[in-house]
Every structure is written in C-alpha cells, then in structure tokens.
Coordinates of C-alpha atoms in Angstrom, one line a residue:
Chain Z
M733 CA -23.9 -8.0 7.6
Y734 CA -24.7 -6.9 4.1
G735 CA -24.0 -3.4 3.4
D736 CA -21.3 -2.8 5.9
L737 CA -18.6 -2.9 3.3
G738 CA -20.5 -0.4 1.3
N739 CA -20.8 1.7 4.4
K740 CA -17.1 1.6 4.7
L741 CA -16.8 3.0 1.1
V742 CA -19.0 6.0 2.0
Q743 CA -16.9 6.7 5.0
H744 CA -13.8 6.8 2.8
A745 CA -15.8 9.2 0.5
K746 CA -16.9 11.3 3.5
R747 CA -13.1 11.7 4.3
T748 CA -12.2 12.4 0.7
Q749 CA -14.7 15.5 0.8
N750 CA -12.7 17.2 3.4
L751 CA -9.1 16.5 2.0
A752 CA -7.1 18.7 -0.4
H753 CA -5.5 15.7 -2.1
L754 CA -7.2 12.6 -3.5
P755 CA -6.8 9.4 -1.2
P756 CA -5.8 6.1 -2.9
Y757 CA -8.6 4.3 -4.8
Q758 CA -9.9 1.5 -2.6
T759 CA -9.7 -1.3 -5.2
E760 CA -10.2 -4.1 -2.8
L761 CA -13.2 -2.6 -1.2
V762 CA -14.8 -1.8 -4.2
R763 CA -14.3 -5.4 -5.5
A764 CA -15.6 -6.8 -2.3
V765 CA -18.8 -4.7 -2.4
T766 CA -19.6 -5.7 -6.2
R767 CA -18.8 -9.3 -5.2
E768 CA -21.5 -9.2 -2.5
V769 CA -24.0 -7.8 -5.0
R770 CA -23.3 -10.7 -7.2
D771 CA -23.7 -13.1 -4.5
L772 CA -26.9 -11.7 -3.5
D773 CA -28.0 -11.9 -7.0
K774 CA -27.2 -15.5 -7.2
D775 CA -29.1 -16.0 -4.0
V776 CA -32.1 -14.5 -5.4
R777 CA -32.0 -16.4 -8.6
S778 CA -31.9 -19.7 -6.8
M779 CA -34.5 -18.6 -4.3
L780 CA -36.9 -17.9 -7.2
E781 CA -35.9 -20.9 -9.4
P782 CA -38.4 -23.4 -8.0
F783 CA -41.3 -20.9 -8.7
Q784 CA -40.8 -20.8 -12.3
G785 CA -41.7 -17.1 -12.8
S786 CA -45.0 -17.4 -10.9
F787 CA -43.9 -16.3 -7.2
D788 CA -46.8 -14.9 -5.3
P789 CA -45.6 -12.8 -2.4
N790 CA -48.7 -13.3 -0.5
A791 CA -48.5 -16.9 -0.6
D792 CA -45.2 -17.1 0.9
P793 CA -44.4 -14.1 3.1
A794 CA -41.0 -15.7 4.6
V795 CA -39.6 -16.0 1.1
S796 CA -40.8 -12.6 -0.1
C797 CA -39.2 -11.0 3.0
T798 CA -36.0 -12.7 2.4
L799 CA -36.1 -11.5 -1.2
L800 CA -37.0 -8.0 -0.2
V801 CA -33.9 -7.9 2.4
D802 CA -31.6 -9.1 -0.5
H803 CA -32.9 -6.7 -2.9
M804 CA -32.4 -3.7 -0.3
A805 CA -29.0 -4.9 0.2
M806 CA -28.2 -4.9 -3.4
R807 CA -29.8 -1.4 -3.8
R808 CA -27.8 -0.2 -0.8
N809 CA -24.6 -1.4 -2.1
K810 CA -25.2 0.2 -5.6
R811 CA -25.9 3.6 -4.0
C812 CA -22.7 3.2 -1.9
L813 CA -20.6 2.5 -5.0
L814 CA -22.2 5.2 -7.1
A815 CA -21.7 7.6 -4.4
Y816 CA -18.0 6.8 -3.8
H817 CA -17.1 7.0 -7.4
R818 CA -19.2 10.3 -7.8
T819 CA -17.3 11.8 -5.0
R820 CA -14.1 11.2 -6.6
T821 CA -15.0 12.1 -10.0
D822 CA -16.3 15.4 -8.6
K823 CA -12.8 16.0 -7.1
L824 CA -11.0 14.9 -10.4
E825 CA -13.1 17.6 -12.2
E826 CA -12.2 20.2 -9.6
L827 CA -8.5 19.2 -10.1
V828 CA -8.7 19.6 -13.9
W829 CA -10.4 23.0 -13.7
N830 CA -7.4 24.1 -11.2
G831 CA -5.0 23.0 -14.0
T832 CA -3.7 19.6 -12.6
D833 CA -2.4 16.9 -14.9
I834 CA -2.2 13.1 -14.0
P835 CA 1.8 13.3 -14.0
D836 CA 1.3 16.2 -11.6
L837 CA -0.7 14.3 -9.4
A838 CA 1.6 11.4 -9.2
G839 CA 4.5 13.7 -8.3
Q840 CA 2.7 15.7 -5.7
Q841 CA 1.4 12.6 -3.8
R842 CA 4.6 10.9 -3.6
A843 CA 6.4 13.8 -1.9
P844 CA 4.4 14.2 1.5
G845 CA 3.9 10.5 2.1
A846 CA 7.3 9.5 0.9
P847 CA 8.2 6.1 2.4
N848 CA 4.9 4.3 1.5
G849 CA 6.6 2.9 -1.6
D850 CA 3.8 3.1 -4.3
N851 CA 6.4 4.6 -6.5
G852 CA 4.7 7.5 -7.6
S853 CA 1.3 6.1 -8.7
S854 CA -1.4 8.9 -8.8
H855 CA -3.9 7.2 -6.5
L856 CA -6.2 6.7 -9.4
S857 CA -7.7 3.7 -10.8
P858 CA -7.1 3.1 -14.6
Q859 CA -10.6 4.1 -15.2
E860 CA -10.2 7.3 -13.1
E861 CA -7.0 8.1 -15.0
D862 CA -8.9 7.7 -18.2
Y863 CA -11.8 10.0 -16.9
M864 CA -9.4 12.6 -16.1
R865 CA -7.7 12.5 -19.4
Q866 CA -11.0 12.7 -21.3
Y867 CA -12.4 15.4 -19.0
S868 CA -9.2 17.4 -19.7
D869 CA -9.8 17.0 -23.4
L870 CA -13.3 18.3 -23.1
L871 CA -12.3 21.3 -21.1
A872 CA -9.4 22.2 -23.5
A873 CA -12.1 21.8 -26.4
Y874 CA -14.4 24.2 -24.6
K875 CA -12.0 26.7 -23.7
G876 CA -10.8 26.7 -27.2
Q877 CA -13.9 28.4 -28.3
W878 CA -12.6 31.6 -26.7
T879 CA -9.0 32.3 -27.7
D880 CA -8.8 35.7 -25.9
I881 CA -10.0 34.7 -22.5
D882 CA -8.7 32.1 -20.1
L883 CA -11.5 30.3 -18.4
T884 CA -9.4 28.8 -15.8
G885 CA -7.3 32.0 -15.0
S886 CA -7.2 33.4 -11.7
L887 CA -10.5 35.5 -10.8
E888 CA -8.5 38.1 -8.8
P889 CA -7.6 41.1 -10.7
P890 CA -3.9 41.6 -10.8
R891 CA -2.5 44.5 -8.7
D892 CA 0.5 44.6 -11.1
L893 CA 1.1 43.7 -14.6
F894 CA 4.7 42.6 -13.9
I895 CA 5.8 40.6 -10.8
D896 CA 9.0 38.9 -9.4
V897 CA 9.0 35.3 -9.3
R898 CA 11.7 32.7 -8.2
V899 CA 12.2 29.5 -9.9
L900 CA 11.5 26.4 -7.6
K901 CA 12.0 23.6 -10.2
D902 CA 13.7 23.7 -13.8
A903 CA 11.0 24.5 -16.3
G904 CA 13.2 25.0 -19.4
E905 CA 12.7 27.9 -21.8
I906 CA 9.5 29.7 -22.4
Q907 CA 8.6 32.3 -24.9
T908 CA 7.2 35.7 -23.9
E909 CA 6.3 39.0 -25.8
Y910 CA 9.9 40.1 -24.7
G911 CA 11.7 37.1 -25.8
A912 CA 12.7 33.8 -24.5
I913 CA 13.6 33.3 -20.7
N914 CA 15.4 30.4 -19.4
L915 CA 13.8 29.1 -16.1
T916 CA 16.6 27.6 -14.3
K917 CA 16.4 26.7 -10.5
N918 CA 16.7 29.2 -7.9
S919 CA 16.9 32.2 -10.5
Q920 CA 14.8 35.3 -10.1
F921 CA 12.9 37.1 -12.9
Y922 CA 10.7 40.1 -13.3
V923 CA 8.1 39.0 -15.8
R924 CA 4.6 39.6 -17.0
Q925 CA 2.2 37.7 -14.8
G926 CA -0.2 36.7 -17.5
D927 CA 3.0 34.7 -18.9
V928 CA 3.6 32.7 -15.9
E929 CA 0.5 32.1 -14.2
R930 CA 0.1 28.5 -15.0
L931 CA 3.7 27.9 -14.1
I932 CA 2.8 29.3 -10.7
A933 CA -0.2 27.1 -10.3
Q934 CA 1.8 23.9 -11.3
G935 CA 4.2 24.9 -8.7
Y936 CA 7.3 25.6 -10.7
L937 CA 7.7 29.3 -9.9
Q938 CA 7.1 31.2 -6.6
K939 CA 5.4 34.6 -6.7
L940 CA 7.5 37.1 -4.6
S941 CA 5.6 39.9 -3.1
Chain L
M291 CA -31.5 15.3 -0.3
S292 CA -29.7 13.8 -3.3
Y293 CA -29.1 10.3 -4.3
Y294 CA -25.4 10.8 -4.1
D295 CA -25.4 12.9 -0.9
I296 CA -22.8 11.2 1.4
D297 CA -24.4 12.4 4.7
A298 CA -28.0 11.0 3.5
I299 CA -26.1 7.7 3.0
L300 CA -24.6 7.7 6.2
T301 CA -27.8 8.7 7.8
D302 CA -29.5 5.6 6.3
A303 CA -26.9 3.5 8.1
E304 CA -28.1 4.4 11.6
K305 CA -29.6 1.6 13.5
I306 CA -33.3 1.4 14.2
P307 CA -34.8 -1.0 16.9
C308 CA -37.0 -3.5 15.0
T309 CA -39.1 -6.4 16.1
F310 CA -39.7 -9.2 13.5
E311 CA -43.5 -9.9 13.1
L312 CA -43.0 -13.4 11.2
D313 CA -40.6 -16.4 11.0
V314 CA -38.2 -16.2 8.1
P315 CA -35.9 -19.3 8.0
D316 CA -33.2 -17.8 5.9
L317 CA -32.5 -14.5 7.8
G318 CA -30.9 -15.8 10.9
Y319 CA -27.8 -14.0 10.0
L320 CA -29.4 -10.7 10.7
D321 CA -29.5 -11.9 14.3
N322 CA -25.8 -13.1 14.1
N323 CA -27.0 -16.7 13.9
P324 CA -27.0 -18.0 10.3
T325 CA -27.9 -21.4 11.1
A326 CA -31.2 -20.7 13.0
P327 CA -34.3 -19.5 11.6
L328 CA -35.2 -15.7 12.7
K329 CA -38.2 -16.2 14.9
S330 CA -41.0 -13.9 15.0
G331 CA -40.9 -11.3 18.0
T332 CA -37.1 -11.2 17.7
Q333 CA -35.7 -7.9 18.6
L334 CA -33.0 -6.5 16.1
Q335 CA -31.1 -3.4 15.3
L336 CA -31.4 -2.9 11.7
P337 CA -30.0 -0.1 9.6
L338 CA -32.6 2.6 8.5
W339 CA -32.3 1.6 4.7
L340 CA -33.3 -1.9 5.6
A341 CA -35.8 -1.2 8.5
E342 CA -37.8 1.4 6.6
M343 CA -38.7 -0.9 3.6
L344 CA -39.5 -3.9 5.9
A345 CA -41.8 -1.7 7.9
L346 CA -43.5 -0.2 5.0
Q347 CA -44.1 -3.4 3.1
S348 CA -46.8 -5.6 4.1
A349 CA -46.8 -9.6 4.1
G350 CA -49.5 -12.2 3.7
D351 CA -53.2 -11.5 3.4
E352 CA -53.5 -9.9 6.8
G353 CA -51.5 -6.8 5.7
K354 CA -49.1 -7.1 8.4
S355 CA -45.8 -5.6 8.0
F356 CA -42.6 -7.7 8.3
V357 CA -41.2 -5.7 11.3
S358 CA -42.4 -3.1 13.4
I359 CA -40.0 -0.1 14.4
E360 CA -39.6 2.0 17.2
L361 CA -37.7 5.4 17.5
P362 CA -34.1 5.0 17.7
P363 CA -32.3 6.1 21.2
P364 CA -31.1 9.5 19.9
L365 CA -34.8 10.3 19.7
S366 CA -35.8 8.6 23.0
D367 CA -37.9 10.5 25.8
E368 CA -34.7 11.1 27.8
V369 CA -33.2 13.0 25.1
V370 CA -36.3 14.9 24.1
Q371 CA -36.8 15.8 28.0
A372 CA -33.2 17.1 28.1
L373 CA -33.7 19.1 25.0
K374 CA -36.9 20.7 26.5
A375 CA -34.9 21.7 29.5
D376 CA -32.1 23.2 27.6
P377 CA -31.3 22.6 23.9
R378 CA -27.7 24.0 24.3
A379 CA -26.6 21.6 27.1
V380 CA -27.2 18.4 25.0
A381 CA -24.2 17.2 22.9
L382 CA -26.4 16.1 19.8
R383 CA -23.2 14.6 18.2
D384 CA -23.0 11.9 20.9
Q385 CA -26.4 10.9 20.1
S386 CA -25.9 10.8 16.5
A387 CA -23.5 12.6 14.0
H388 CA -26.6 13.0 11.7
F389 CA -29.2 14.0 14.4
Y390 CA -31.2 16.1 12.4
N391 CA -31.2 14.1 9.3
L392 CA -32.2 11.1 11.2
A393 CA -35.0 12.9 13.1
T394 CA -36.2 14.0 9.6
R395 CA -36.1 10.5 8.2
M396 CA -37.8 9.2 11.2
L397 CA -40.7 11.7 11.2
D398 CA -41.6 10.6 7.7
L399 CA -42.5 7.3 9.6
F400 CA -43.9 8.4 12.8
E401 CA -46.6 11.1 13.6
E402 CA -45.1 12.8 16.6
K403 CA -46.3 16.5 16.7
E404 CA -44.6 17.1 20.1
L405 CA -41.2 15.9 18.9
V406 CA -41.5 18.1 15.8
E407 CA -41.9 21.2 18.0
V408 CA -39.1 20.2 20.3
L409 CA -36.6 19.7 17.5
R410 CA -37.8 23.0 15.8
K411 CA -37.1 24.9 19.0
T412 CA -33.8 23.1 19.5
F413 CA -32.5 24.1 16.1
A414 CA -33.7 27.8 16.5
V415 CA -32.1 28.0 20.0
R416 CA -28.9 26.3 19.0
A417 CA -28.4 28.1 15.8
A418 CA -28.3 31.4 17.5
E419 CA -25.7 30.0 19.8
I420 CA -23.6 28.5 16.8
A421 CA -23.8 32.1 14.9
L422 CA -22.6 33.7 18.4
H423 CA -19.5 31.3 18.5
A424 CA -18.9 31.6 14.6
R425 CA -18.7 35.4 14.9
K426 CA -16.3 35.2 18.0
G427 CA -14.1 32.8 16.3
A428 CA -13.8 35.0 13.1
A429 CA -13.3 38.1 14.9
G430 CA -9.6 37.8 15.2
S431 CA -7.1 37.3 18.1
E432 CA -7.3 40.7 19.9
E433 CA -10.9 40.0 20.7
K434 CA -10.3 36.3 21.8
A435 CA -8.6 37.3 24.9
S436 CA -11.6 38.8 26.2
N437 CA -13.7 35.5 25.5
L438 CA -11.3 33.4 27.6
G439 CA -14.0 33.3 30.4
V440 CA -16.5 31.2 28.3
G441 CA -13.9 29.4 26.1
G442 CA -14.1 26.1 27.9
A443 CA -18.0 25.8 27.8
G444 CA -17.9 26.9 24.1
E445 CA -15.6 24.4 23.0
E446 CA -17.7 21.8 24.7
F447 CA -20.8 23.1 23.1
L448 CA -19.1 23.1 19.5
R449 CA -17.8 19.5 20.1
G450 CA -21.3 18.4 20.5
L451 CA -22.6 19.9 17.1
D452 CA -24.0 17.3 14.6
E453 CA -23.1 17.3 11.0
W454 CA -25.6 19.9 9.9
E455 CA -24.8 22.1 12.6
R456 CA -21.1 21.9 11.8
K457 CA -21.8 23.0 8.4
L458 CA -23.8 25.9 9.6
F459 CA -21.1 26.9 11.9
R460 CA -18.3 26.7 9.0
K461 CA -20.6 28.8 6.7
A462 CA -21.2 31.4 9.5
H463 CA -17.5 31.4 10.5
D464 CA -16.2 31.7 6.8
G465 CA -18.7 34.5 6.0
A466 CA -17.9 36.5 9.1
K467 CA -14.3 36.1 8.1
A468 CA -14.6 36.9 4.6
G469 CA -16.6 40.0 5.5
K470 CA -14.0 41.1 7.8
E471 CA -11.1 40.6 5.1
W472 CA -13.2 42.5 2.6
M473 CA -13.6 45.4 4.8
D474 CA -10.0 45.6 5.7
G475 CA -9.0 45.5 2.0
V476 CA -11.5 48.5 1.3
K477 CA -9.8 50.4 4.0
K478 CA -6.3 49.8 2.7
H479 CA -6.8 50.9 -1.0

C-alpha cells in the first residue's frame, strides 16, 4: 500500500535515534518513496484532466475520495522523507559539535563492521557530506568570534592542568607552550590537558589516570 | 507533538478499523484487490493518517463521510476492562508500542469520557510503579540482591511499557543514577 515504504524509512530513523553512530543512508528507499510521490502526482493529474479545472467534489464523491487518498499518501510520504532527513542532520550537527570530521567518520565506521566492503565510505549521502562540511564552516566561523574561549571544549572542569597521555595513533608533531612534541605511536607524555584535548576527542591519544 | 516527531509519525501508521460508506471504482487496492471496485460497506484496516482525513471529510450533498471509523483493538472494551481491574497487569506494549499516543489521537475523534478516566488512572498508577523500578535499577548492585524476589515480575512489567513509559523510565533511572554519582563525588572531595 502507499505509504508503507515511507513507514520503513521512519523506522530506520527511529533506530538511528538510539544509535551512537550514523547508519548508512537509505538511498534506494528514499528514491522509491520519491518515485511513489511522483506516480501519485501523475495519477492525480490524469484524473483531473477531463474536468478542465472545474472539478466539483460534491458532484462526484468517488473521484474526490480517490483524490483525497492520493493527496494524503503524498503528504504522508513527504512527512516521512523530511523526518528521516531531519533525524540524520540532527545527528550530523551533534557530530560536528563533538569535533568529528567526515574523514574521521569514514575511518570509524570501517573499523567495527570490517568485512562489509564499503571501502571506507562515511555512510553519508553526497548531500549530507556537503551539509556537514558547510555546518562545520559555520560553526568554525561562530567560534572564531571568541578566541579566548573554546565553545566545543569539555564542560568538565579539569582536576589537573597536566595529564599523562599515551599515543594510540601517529599524530605527527604538535606545538605547545613548552616546545614541540613528536607524537609517535605507543609513546607516553606528560602534557598540558588544554593542548591535547582535541586529539583525545579524535582518538589519537588516550588519557591515563 | 512536532511535525518531525518520529514517534508521532509511527503512531499515525497504526491501523484503524474503517467501513467505507460509498463505492469507489479506483480504490480497490486498499482492499488488496486492485482490479475490482471498492464497494460501500467494505471493512478495512487503514492507517490513522488516512482514516482520520477520510472520516472527517464529507462527500456529496448529504454530508456523509467517506468512511466511518471505530476504536482500534488496543482501546477495545476488553483492554479497558483489564486496565480497570489492574493497570499494572496489562502489557501495553503488546497492544500498541505507542499506546498513549494512539489513545490521545483517537480521543480527538471520539467522545469517550469513561475511557479518558480509565487512561488517566492507568498512567498515574503505572507511573508510580515505573518510578519504583527506576530507583531500584539505579540504586546499585549491593541493593539488587535484596530485590531478587520481585525481579521476575518486575522484568515482565518493564517489558510491557509503551514508548512513552519507556522514556519516563529512562529519565527516572538516569536521574536517580546521576543524583547518586553526584552525591558520591561530593563525599570524595
């Protein structure tokens, strides 16, 4: 029945809400739902054709009922499509605020579900990647207004200014107030927390307590 | 209830029993029979998003609506009687995952004073029970042992929560847990 595919899409969205990561974009399903809307629109057009724009619902209740059903199905599909995408963009915005980039996302998602062979794609549609990129730019511009405060920093007050960290992935050389440190895998450092917070969030470093 | 609310959209997909009040040649597919016309008097299960509009819209000069609708099975007399007897003993989730949402939407269309009263009482009684379970769950492992006696029945009850009640449970549980963590933190420093 019309609307069943849209319902599937919303069930995907429901699952997405409870997941930590973003599942693959349902390209096929989205395409099928939009196709359904187009078909319905065509039906409505051909149904109204003989009336030449002077359709009187009271004179022909059967036709007006069919039209109403088609119209409601289109509206339903629209709502399902919008809600699905909105759920995903909400998630993307959250990721951006947490400091995730698109390359990060691709890397993260390949690791757990290794053998499904989607060679490191980020599970986003091209439009979503674009959205994420532009939203990151917006956020960066917004944050740029206050140089002495990090809006995406941790809300928890630090116990100590300096912490021990272990390097999980090679991250190259970083500059700190006390000179440059070369972060090579498996090495340990005693550094200022503020200098490495972002690297911890990105998974390059691990905080040792 | 927002336009983008996933739970509201899923509630709208719940099936409502309808009876068609007129013949429609092109809608046979609603009855899984695309080649035959849909006859007046046909009984169908239609999703709420469709049934509602068809029931509210009137057709022709007599002002008759396209379909007449009835209360769906989750709100049938049987369920209501069971809720009256003991709200905690009914697994609302087995009736509908969006039980309260569905009920709210249906009561926009039906005038059922008694049903409203039963549902209000149901929620109040169950909410208290949910709060109790949430506190137990968050209290930590040392107290869990003493609850073993009611564990089985409690699990059964929690499995029967509808989507709204689940949210309530999660909130109550997280709140109690966060409160406990904060208290522990205060003691430590």
